[in-house]
mmCIF file of C-alpha atoms in Angstrom:
data_model
loop_
_atom_site.group_PDB
_atom_site.id
_atom_site.type_symbol
_atom_site.label_atom_id
_atom_site.label_comp_id
_atom_site.label_asym_id
_atom_site.label_seq_id
_atom_site.Cartn_x
_atom_site.Cartn_y
_atom_site.Cartn_z
ATOM 1 C CA VAL A 1 187.635 91.892 147.464
ATOM 2 C CA TYR A 2 186.294 94.878 149.400
ATOM 3 C CA LEU A 3 182.865 96.036 150.495
ATOM 4 C CA ASP A 4 182.399 99.553 149.105
ATOM 5 C CA ARG A 5 179.658 101.963 148.157
ATOM 6 C CA HIS A 6 179.210 103.146 144.578
ATOM 7 C CA VAL A 7 179.000 106.945 144.621
ATOM 8 C CA LEU A 8 176.762 107.372 141.565
ATOM 9 C CA LEU A 9 174.525 104.340 142.097
ATOM 10 C CA CYS A 10 174.332 104.905 145.872
ATOM 11 C CA ARG A 11 174.393 101.205 146.625
ATOM 12 C CA PRO A 12 176.842 98.803 148.260
ATOM 13 C CA THR A 13 179.227 97.016 145.938
ATOM 14 C CA ALA A 14 181.785 94.236 146.200
ATOM 15 C CA THR A 15 184.949 95.614 144.635
ATOM 16 C CA LYS A 16 187.527 93.172 143.332
ATOM 17 C CA THR A 17 191.033 94.576 142.921
ATOM 18 C CA LEU A 18 194.324 93.577 141.358
ATOM 19 C CA VAL A 19 197.566 95.406 142.196
ATOM 20 C CA VAL A 20 199.593 95.268 138.985
ATOM 21 C CA LYS A 21 203.033 95.444 140.598
ATOM 22 C CA PHE A 22 202.419 92.149 142.408
ATOM 23 C CA VAL A 23 201.292 90.092 139.408
ATOM 24 C CA ASP A 24 202.384 89.287 135.876
ATOM 25 C CA ALA A 25 200.829 90.340 132.587
ATOM 26 C CA ALA A 26 198.857 87.094 132.292
ATOM 27 C CA ALA A 27 197.105 87.791 135.611
ATOM 28 C CA VAL A 28 196.139 91.252 134.368
ATOM 29 C CA GLN A 29 194.748 89.710 131.196
ATOM 30 C CA ARG A 30 192.752 87.148 133.188
ATOM 31 C CA PHE A 31 191.371 89.897 135.428
ATOM 32 C CA ASP A 32 190.438 91.994 132.402
ATOM 33 C CA ARG A 33 188.827 88.988 130.738
ATOM 34 C CA GLU A 34 186.715 88.176 133.792
ATOM 35 C CA VAL A 35 185.008 91.544 133.848
ATOM 36 C CA LEU A 36 184.456 91.568 130.085
ATOM 37 C CA LEU A 37 182.960 88.071 130.107
ATOM 38 C CA VAL A 38 180.692 88.574 133.098
ATOM 39 C CA SER A 39 179.522 92.036 132.027
ATOM 40 C CA SER A 40 178.220 90.495 128.796
ATOM 41 C CA LEU A 41 175.857 88.218 130.744
ATOM 42 C CA THR A 42 172.401 89.492 131.647
ATOM 43 C CA HIS A 43 170.676 86.566 133.359
ATOM 44 C CA PRO A 44 169.123 87.648 136.698
ATOM 45 C CA ASN A 45 170.850 84.757 138.494
ATOM 46 C CA THR A 46 174.317 85.868 137.359
ATOM 47 C CA ILE A 47 176.376 88.354 139.372
ATOM 48 C CA GLU A 48 176.026 91.856 137.904
ATOM 49 C CA ILE A 49 178.995 94.120 137.115
ATOM 50 C CA TYR A 50 178.484 97.827 137.833
ATOM 51 C CA ASP A 51 181.806 99.424 136.968
ATOM 52 C CA TYR A 52 185.360 98.713 135.847
ATOM 53 C CA GLY A 53 188.604 100.662 135.629
ATOM 54 C CA ARG A 54 192.116 101.345 136.855
ATOM 55 C CA THR A 55 193.141 103.768 139.586
ATOM 56 C CA THR A 56 195.879 106.373 139.157
ATOM 57 C CA ASP A 57 198.232 104.268 141.280
ATOM 58 C CA GLY A 58 197.887 101.211 139.055
ATOM 59 C CA ILE A 59 195.170 99.155 140.746
ATOM 60 C CA PHE A 60 192.702 97.442 138.434
ATOM 61 C CA TYR A 61 189.207 97.040 139.873
ATOM 62 C CA PHE A 62 185.683 96.101 139.047
ATOM 63 C CA ALA A 63 182.625 96.781 141.168
ATOM 64 C CA MET A 64 179.896 94.165 141.239
ATOM 65 C CA GLU A 65 176.654 93.856 143.123
ATOM 66 C CA TYR A 66 177.101 93.046 146.778
ATOM 67 C CA ILE A 67 175.320 89.850 147.760
ATOM 68 C CA ASP A 68 174.114 89.834 151.357
ATOM 69 C CA GLY A 69 173.510 86.151 151.862
ATOM 70 C CA LEU A 70 174.962 82.669 152.214
ATOM 71 C CA THR A 71 176.827 80.430 149.819
ATOM 72 C CA LEU A 72 175.425 76.940 149.309
ATOM 73 C CA GLU A 73 178.545 75.651 151.046
ATOM 74 C CA GLN A 74 177.685 77.699 154.129
ATOM 75 C CA LEU A 75 174.029 76.710 153.966
ATOM 76 C CA VAL A 76 174.764 72.969 153.917
ATOM 77 C CA ALA A 77 177.317 73.381 156.720
ATOM 78 C CA ARG A 78 174.653 75.049 158.851
ATOM 79 C CA THR A 79 171.598 72.948 158.063
ATOM 80 C CA GLY A 80 172.786 69.670 156.579
ATOM 81 C CA PRO A 81 170.972 68.202 153.546
ATOM 82 C CA ILE A 82 168.557 70.556 151.808
ATOM 83 C CA PRO A 83 164.990 69.338 151.165
ATOM 84 C CA VAL A 84 164.247 68.212 147.607
ATOM 85 C CA PRO A 85 161.829 71.030 146.623
ATOM 86 C CA ARG A 86 164.193 73.750 147.816
ATOM 87 C CA SER A 87 167.196 72.074 146.181
ATOM 88 C CA LEU A 88 165.410 71.795 142.838
ATOM 89 C CA ARG A 89 164.412 75.462 142.877
ATOM 90 C CA ILE A 90 168.005 76.437 143.583
ATOM 91 C CA LEU A 91 169.446 74.147 140.902
ATOM 92 C CA ALA A 92 167.043 75.474 138.273
ATOM 93 C CA GLN A 93 168.318 79.005 138.870
ATOM 94 C CA VAL A 94 171.962 77.884 138.715
ATOM 95 C CA LEU A 95 171.303 76.148 135.405
ATOM 96 C CA GLY A 96 169.457 79.183 134.071
ATOM 97 C CA SER A 97 172.505 81.350 134.701
ATOM 98 C CA LEU A 98 174.849 78.815 133.118
ATOM 99 C CA ALA A 99 172.531 78.237 130.159
ATOM 100 C CA GLU A 100 172.965 81.846 129.057
ATOM 101 C CA ALA A 101 176.731 81.549 129.472
ATOM 102 C CA HIS A 102 176.835 78.331 127.438
ATOM 103 C CA GLU A 103 174.710 79.880 124.698
ATOM 104 C CA ARG A 104 177.322 82.643 124.448
ATOM 105 C CA GLY A 105 180.158 80.129 124.276
ATOM 106 C CA LEU A 106 181.353 80.652 127.856
ATOM 107 C CA ILE A 107 182.120 77.950 130.422
ATOM 108 C CA HIS A 108 182.326 78.829 134.106
ATOM 109 C CA ARG A 109 184.879 76.097 135.029
ATOM 110 C CA ASP A 110 184.483 76.491 138.799
ATOM 111 C CA VAL A 111 180.846 75.784 139.578
ATOM 112 C CA LYS A 112 180.629 74.610 143.182
ATOM 113 C CA PRO A 113 178.551 75.336 146.303
ATOM 114 C CA ALA A 114 180.983 78.065 147.409
ATOM 115 C CA ASN A 115 180.360 79.939 144.139
ATOM 116 C CA VAL A 116 176.569 79.935 144.377
ATOM 117 C CA MET A 117 174.995 82.440 146.743
ATOM 118 C CA LEU A 118 171.467 82.733 148.083
ATOM 119 C CA CYS A 119 169.992 86.127 148.819
ATOM 120 C CA GLU A 120 166.692 88.000 148.779
ATOM 121 C CA ARG A 121 165.631 90.036 145.754
ATOM 122 C CA GLY A 122 162.382 91.984 145.547
ATOM 123 C CA GLY A 123 160.978 90.147 148.535
ATOM 124 C CA VAL A 124 161.783 86.749 146.990
ATOM 125 C CA SER A 125 163.955 84.537 149.183
ATOM 126 C CA ASP A 126 166.385 81.864 147.969
ATOM 127 C CA TRP A 127 167.299 84.014 144.978
ATOM 128 C CA VAL A 128 170.434 82.519 143.396
ATOM 129 C CA LYS A 129 173.477 84.419 142.242
ATOM 130 C CA VAL A 130 176.229 82.508 140.453
ATOM 131 C CA VAL A 131 179.521 84.250 141.235
ATOM 132 C CA ASP A 132 183.245 84.095 140.509
ATOM 133 C CA PHE A 133 183.506 83.760 136.754
ATOM 134 C CA GLY A 134 187.244 84.362 137.120
ATOM 135 C CA LEU A 135 188.043 80.978 135.568
ATOM 136 C CA ALA A 136 185.526 81.390 132.750
ATOM 137 C CA LYS A 137 186.682 80.112 129.390
ATOM 138 C CA ASP A 138 185.542 81.473 126.039
ATOM 139 C CA ILE A 139 185.243 78.418 123.795
ATOM 140 C CA ALA A 140 183.806 80.452 120.949
ATOM 141 C CA GLY A 141 187.169 81.946 120.012
ATOM 142 C CA GLU A 142 190.914 81.766 120.480
ATOM 143 C CA ALA A 143 191.326 84.932 122.510
ATOM 144 C CA ASP A 144 192.726 83.393 125.672
ATOM 145 C CA VAL A 145 194.853 80.506 124.409
ATOM 146 C CA GLU A 146 197.977 82.110 125.836
ATOM 147 C CA ILE A 147 196.278 83.199 129.036
ATOM 148 C CA THR A 148 195.065 79.762 130.094
ATOM 149 C CA ALA A 149 197.702 77.378 128.828
ATOM 150 C CA THR A 150 196.742 73.920 127.599
ATOM 151 C CA GLY A 151 197.401 71.327 130.274
ATOM 152 C CA VAL A 152 196.823 73.693 133.195
ATOM 153 C CA ILE A 153 193.833 72.603 135.276
ATOM 154 C CA SER A 154 191.659 75.245 136.923
ATOM 155 C CA GLY A 155 188.794 74.538 139.275
ATOM 156 C CA THR A 156 188.059 72.707 142.524
ATOM 157 C CA ALA A 157 188.836 69.005 142.983
ATOM 158 C CA GLN A 158 185.433 67.763 144.115
ATOM 159 C CA TYR A 159 183.679 69.398 141.159
ATOM 160 C CA ILE A 160 186.118 68.897 138.267
ATOM 161 C CA ALA A 161 184.900 66.538 135.550
ATOM 162 C CA PRO A 162 187.152 63.486 135.023
ATOM 163 C CA GLU A 163 187.847 64.207 131.356
ATOM 164 C CA TYR A 164 189.078 67.680 132.271
ATOM 165 C CA LEU A 165 191.471 66.184 134.819
ATOM 166 C CA ARG A 166 192.899 63.914 132.122
ATOM 167 C CA ASP A 167 193.209 66.633 129.506
ATOM 168 C CA ALA A 168 192.538 70.281 130.343
ATOM 169 C CA SER A 169 192.086 71.087 126.655
ATOM 170 C CA ARG A 170 188.924 68.919 126.613
ATOM 171 C CA LEU A 171 186.805 71.715 127.984
ATOM 172 C CA ALA A 172 183.106 71.742 127.090
ATOM 173 C CA PRO A 173 179.792 72.808 128.669
ATOM 174 C CA THR A 174 179.428 69.221 129.912
ATOM 175 C CA ALA A 175 182.150 70.007 132.491
ATOM 176 C CA ASP A 176 179.862 72.637 134.047
ATOM 177 C CA VAL A 177 176.965 70.146 133.922
ATOM 178 C CA TYR A 178 179.093 67.649 135.871
ATOM 179 C CA ALA A 179 179.838 70.338 138.468
ATOM 180 C CA VAL A 180 176.132 71.148 138.827
ATOM 181 C CA GLY A 181 175.438 67.447 139.352
ATOM 182 C CA ALA A 182 178.126 67.277 142.031
ATOM 183 C CA THR A 183 176.626 70.396 143.626
ATOM 184 C CA ALA A 184 173.175 68.775 143.579
ATOM 185 C CA PHE A 185 174.673 65.733 145.298
ATOM 186 C CA LYS A 186 176.084 67.977 148.031
ATOM 187 C CA LEU A 187 172.788 69.822 148.514
ATOM 188 C CA LEU A 188 170.686 66.687 148.812
ATOM 189 C CA THR A 189 173.063 64.508 150.853
ATOM 190 C CA GLY A 190 175.011 67.053 152.869
ATOM 191 C CA ARG A 191 178.389 65.651 151.690
ATOM 192 C CA ASP A 192 180.612 65.594 148.633
ATOM 193 C CA MET A 193 180.491 62.704 146.165
ATOM 194 C CA PHE A 194 184.114 61.793 146.812
ATOM 195 C CA LEU A 195 185.784 62.004 150.205
ATOM 196 C CA GLY A 196 189.487 62.134 150.946
ATOM 197 C CA ALA A 197 191.863 63.821 153.348
ATOM 198 C CA GLU A 198 194.362 64.528 150.565
ATOM 199 C CA LEU A 199 193.864 66.160 147.177
ATOM 200 C CA VAL A 200 195.556 63.284 145.347
ATOM 201 C CA THR A 201 193.040 60.861 146.858
ATOM 202 C CA VAL A 202 190.101 62.901 145.603
ATOM 203 C CA PHE A 203 191.661 63.249 142.148
ATOM 204 C CA SER A 204 192.173 59.474 142.000
ATOM 205 C CA GLN A 205 188.526 58.840 142.875
ATOM 206 C CA VAL A 206 187.265 61.364 140.336
ATOM 207 C CA LEU A 207 189.398 59.763 137.639
ATOM 208 C CA ASN A 208 188.802 56.107 138.435
ATOM 209 C CA ASP A 209 185.698 55.554 140.556
ATOM 210 C CA GLN A 210 182.033 55.539 139.626
ATOM 211 C CA PRO A 211 180.284 58.356 141.521
ATOM 212 C CA PRO A 212 178.033 57.035 144.273
ATOM 213 C CA ARG A 213 174.296 57.446 143.960
ATOM 214 C CA ALA A 214 172.824 60.203 146.113
ATOM 215 C CA SER A 215 170.200 57.687 147.277
ATOM 216 C CA GLU A 216 172.968 55.534 148.735
ATOM 217 C CA ILE A 217 173.572 58.340 151.233
ATOM 218 C CA ARG A 218 169.928 59.394 151.674
ATOM 219 C CA PRO A 219 167.473 56.684 150.546
ATOM 220 C CA GLN A 220 164.538 59.113 150.756
ATOM 221 C CA ILE A 221 165.740 61.021 147.690
ATOM 222 C CA PRO A 222 163.177 60.395 144.898
ATOM 223 C CA ALA A 223 164.325 57.972 142.207
ATOM 224 C CA ASP A 224 163.847 60.444 139.354
ATOM 225 C CA VAL A 225 165.926 63.107 141.138
ATOM 226 C CA ASP A 226 168.564 60.475 141.900
ATOM 227 C CA ASP A 227 168.605 59.499 138.207
ATOM 228 C CA TRP A 228 168.960 63.122 137.108
ATOM 229 C CA ILE A 229 171.997 63.662 139.330
ATOM 230 C CA ALA A 230 173.569 60.412 138.114
ATOM 231 C CA HIS A 231 172.963 61.511 134.517
ATOM 232 C CA CYS A 232 174.734 64.843 135.113
ATOM 233 C CA VAL A 233 177.800 63.180 136.676
ATOM 234 C CA GLU A 234 178.229 60.395 134.122
ATOM 235 C CA ARG A 235 181.925 59.648 133.676
ATOM 236 C CA ASP A 236 181.503 59.812 129.895
ATOM 237 C CA PRO A 237 180.747 63.448 128.952
ATOM 238 C CA ALA A 238 178.837 62.263 125.877
ATOM 239 C CA ALA A 239 176.328 60.562 128.206
ATOM 240 C CA ARG A 240 175.552 63.770 130.143
ATOM 241 C CA PRO A 241 173.186 66.577 129.176
ATOM 242 C CA GLN A 242 175.307 68.483 126.671
ATOM 243 C CA ASP A 243 174.872 71.919 128.224
ATOM 244 C CA ALA A 244 173.071 73.685 131.052
ATOM 245 C CA GLY A 245 170.011 74.333 128.912
ATOM 246 C CA ALA A 246 169.596 70.621 128.251
ATOM 247 C CA ALA A 247 170.117 69.797 131.941
ATOM 248 C CA LEU A 248 167.496 72.402 132.879
ATOM 249 C CA ALA A 249 165.002 70.950 130.391
ATOM 250 C CA MET A 250 165.471 67.529 132.006
ATOM 251 C CA LEU A 251 165.086 69.039 135.473
ATOM 252 C CA GLN A 252 161.832 70.869 134.737
ATOM 253 C CA PRO A 253 159.533 67.806 134.936
ATOM 254 C CA LEU A 254 161.058 66.998 138.333
ATOM 255 C CA ILE A 255 160.298 70.525 139.519
ATOM 256 C CA ASP A 256 156.710 70.156 138.293
ATOM 257 C CA ARG A 257 156.467 66.858 140.176
ATOM 258 C CA HIS A 258 158.224 67.637 143.463
ATOM 259 C CA VAL A 259 157.952 71.398 144.064
ATOM 260 C CA ARG A 260 154.719 72.662 145.534
ATOM 261 C CA GLN A 261 153.295 75.526 143.522
#
């Protein structure tokens, strides 16, 4: 990914490239799919695609808006736990972005603090941009069955839903909801739900252990916010909010209660 400047738009862009000679056809298809999926989304909290093409020397590229800001991962590393009102405002924007994707039959599959950026837009700070839809899955059709093979797990260990670890074909919007819940846990406590020095240890905990309550780490977290996080990270996907829109609807009363207007 390069920082460039779009000649016609006269604005900085982040340009993602793929050199065809170094990858196989499936990687080209995944790259092509990413830009097509993301360019169909219009929510203001979703990364915007400006341009797409292939250079004369065989390099595929797409130019997206350049985000001058911090990821949530970087923010928590710098400041520690994020206050409840700020966290809720951020989470509402993340869910808004994902709600549009879910309505269109798309699942992000790699929601995590490192893929959520905060920036300033129009003088408004803490504006969220959900990025890196490269693992997005279209569940509305069969277009990418051969591109993302059944049984191949994509995502990040701390934020992968347990049912997806057991069977990668069991992909549903509830997997993104789980990841948002795990992200909320990280924002409000300053640490991941499951800790382990090795990947296999984290996978084992995700598969077999009940997620801890955020209030066990920080008792000052309000009970209703604690309950909402626990609801999003239920081990049984049927017990979670069924998509980002439903999770956002459940979050709204908490925003009304805890965020100063």
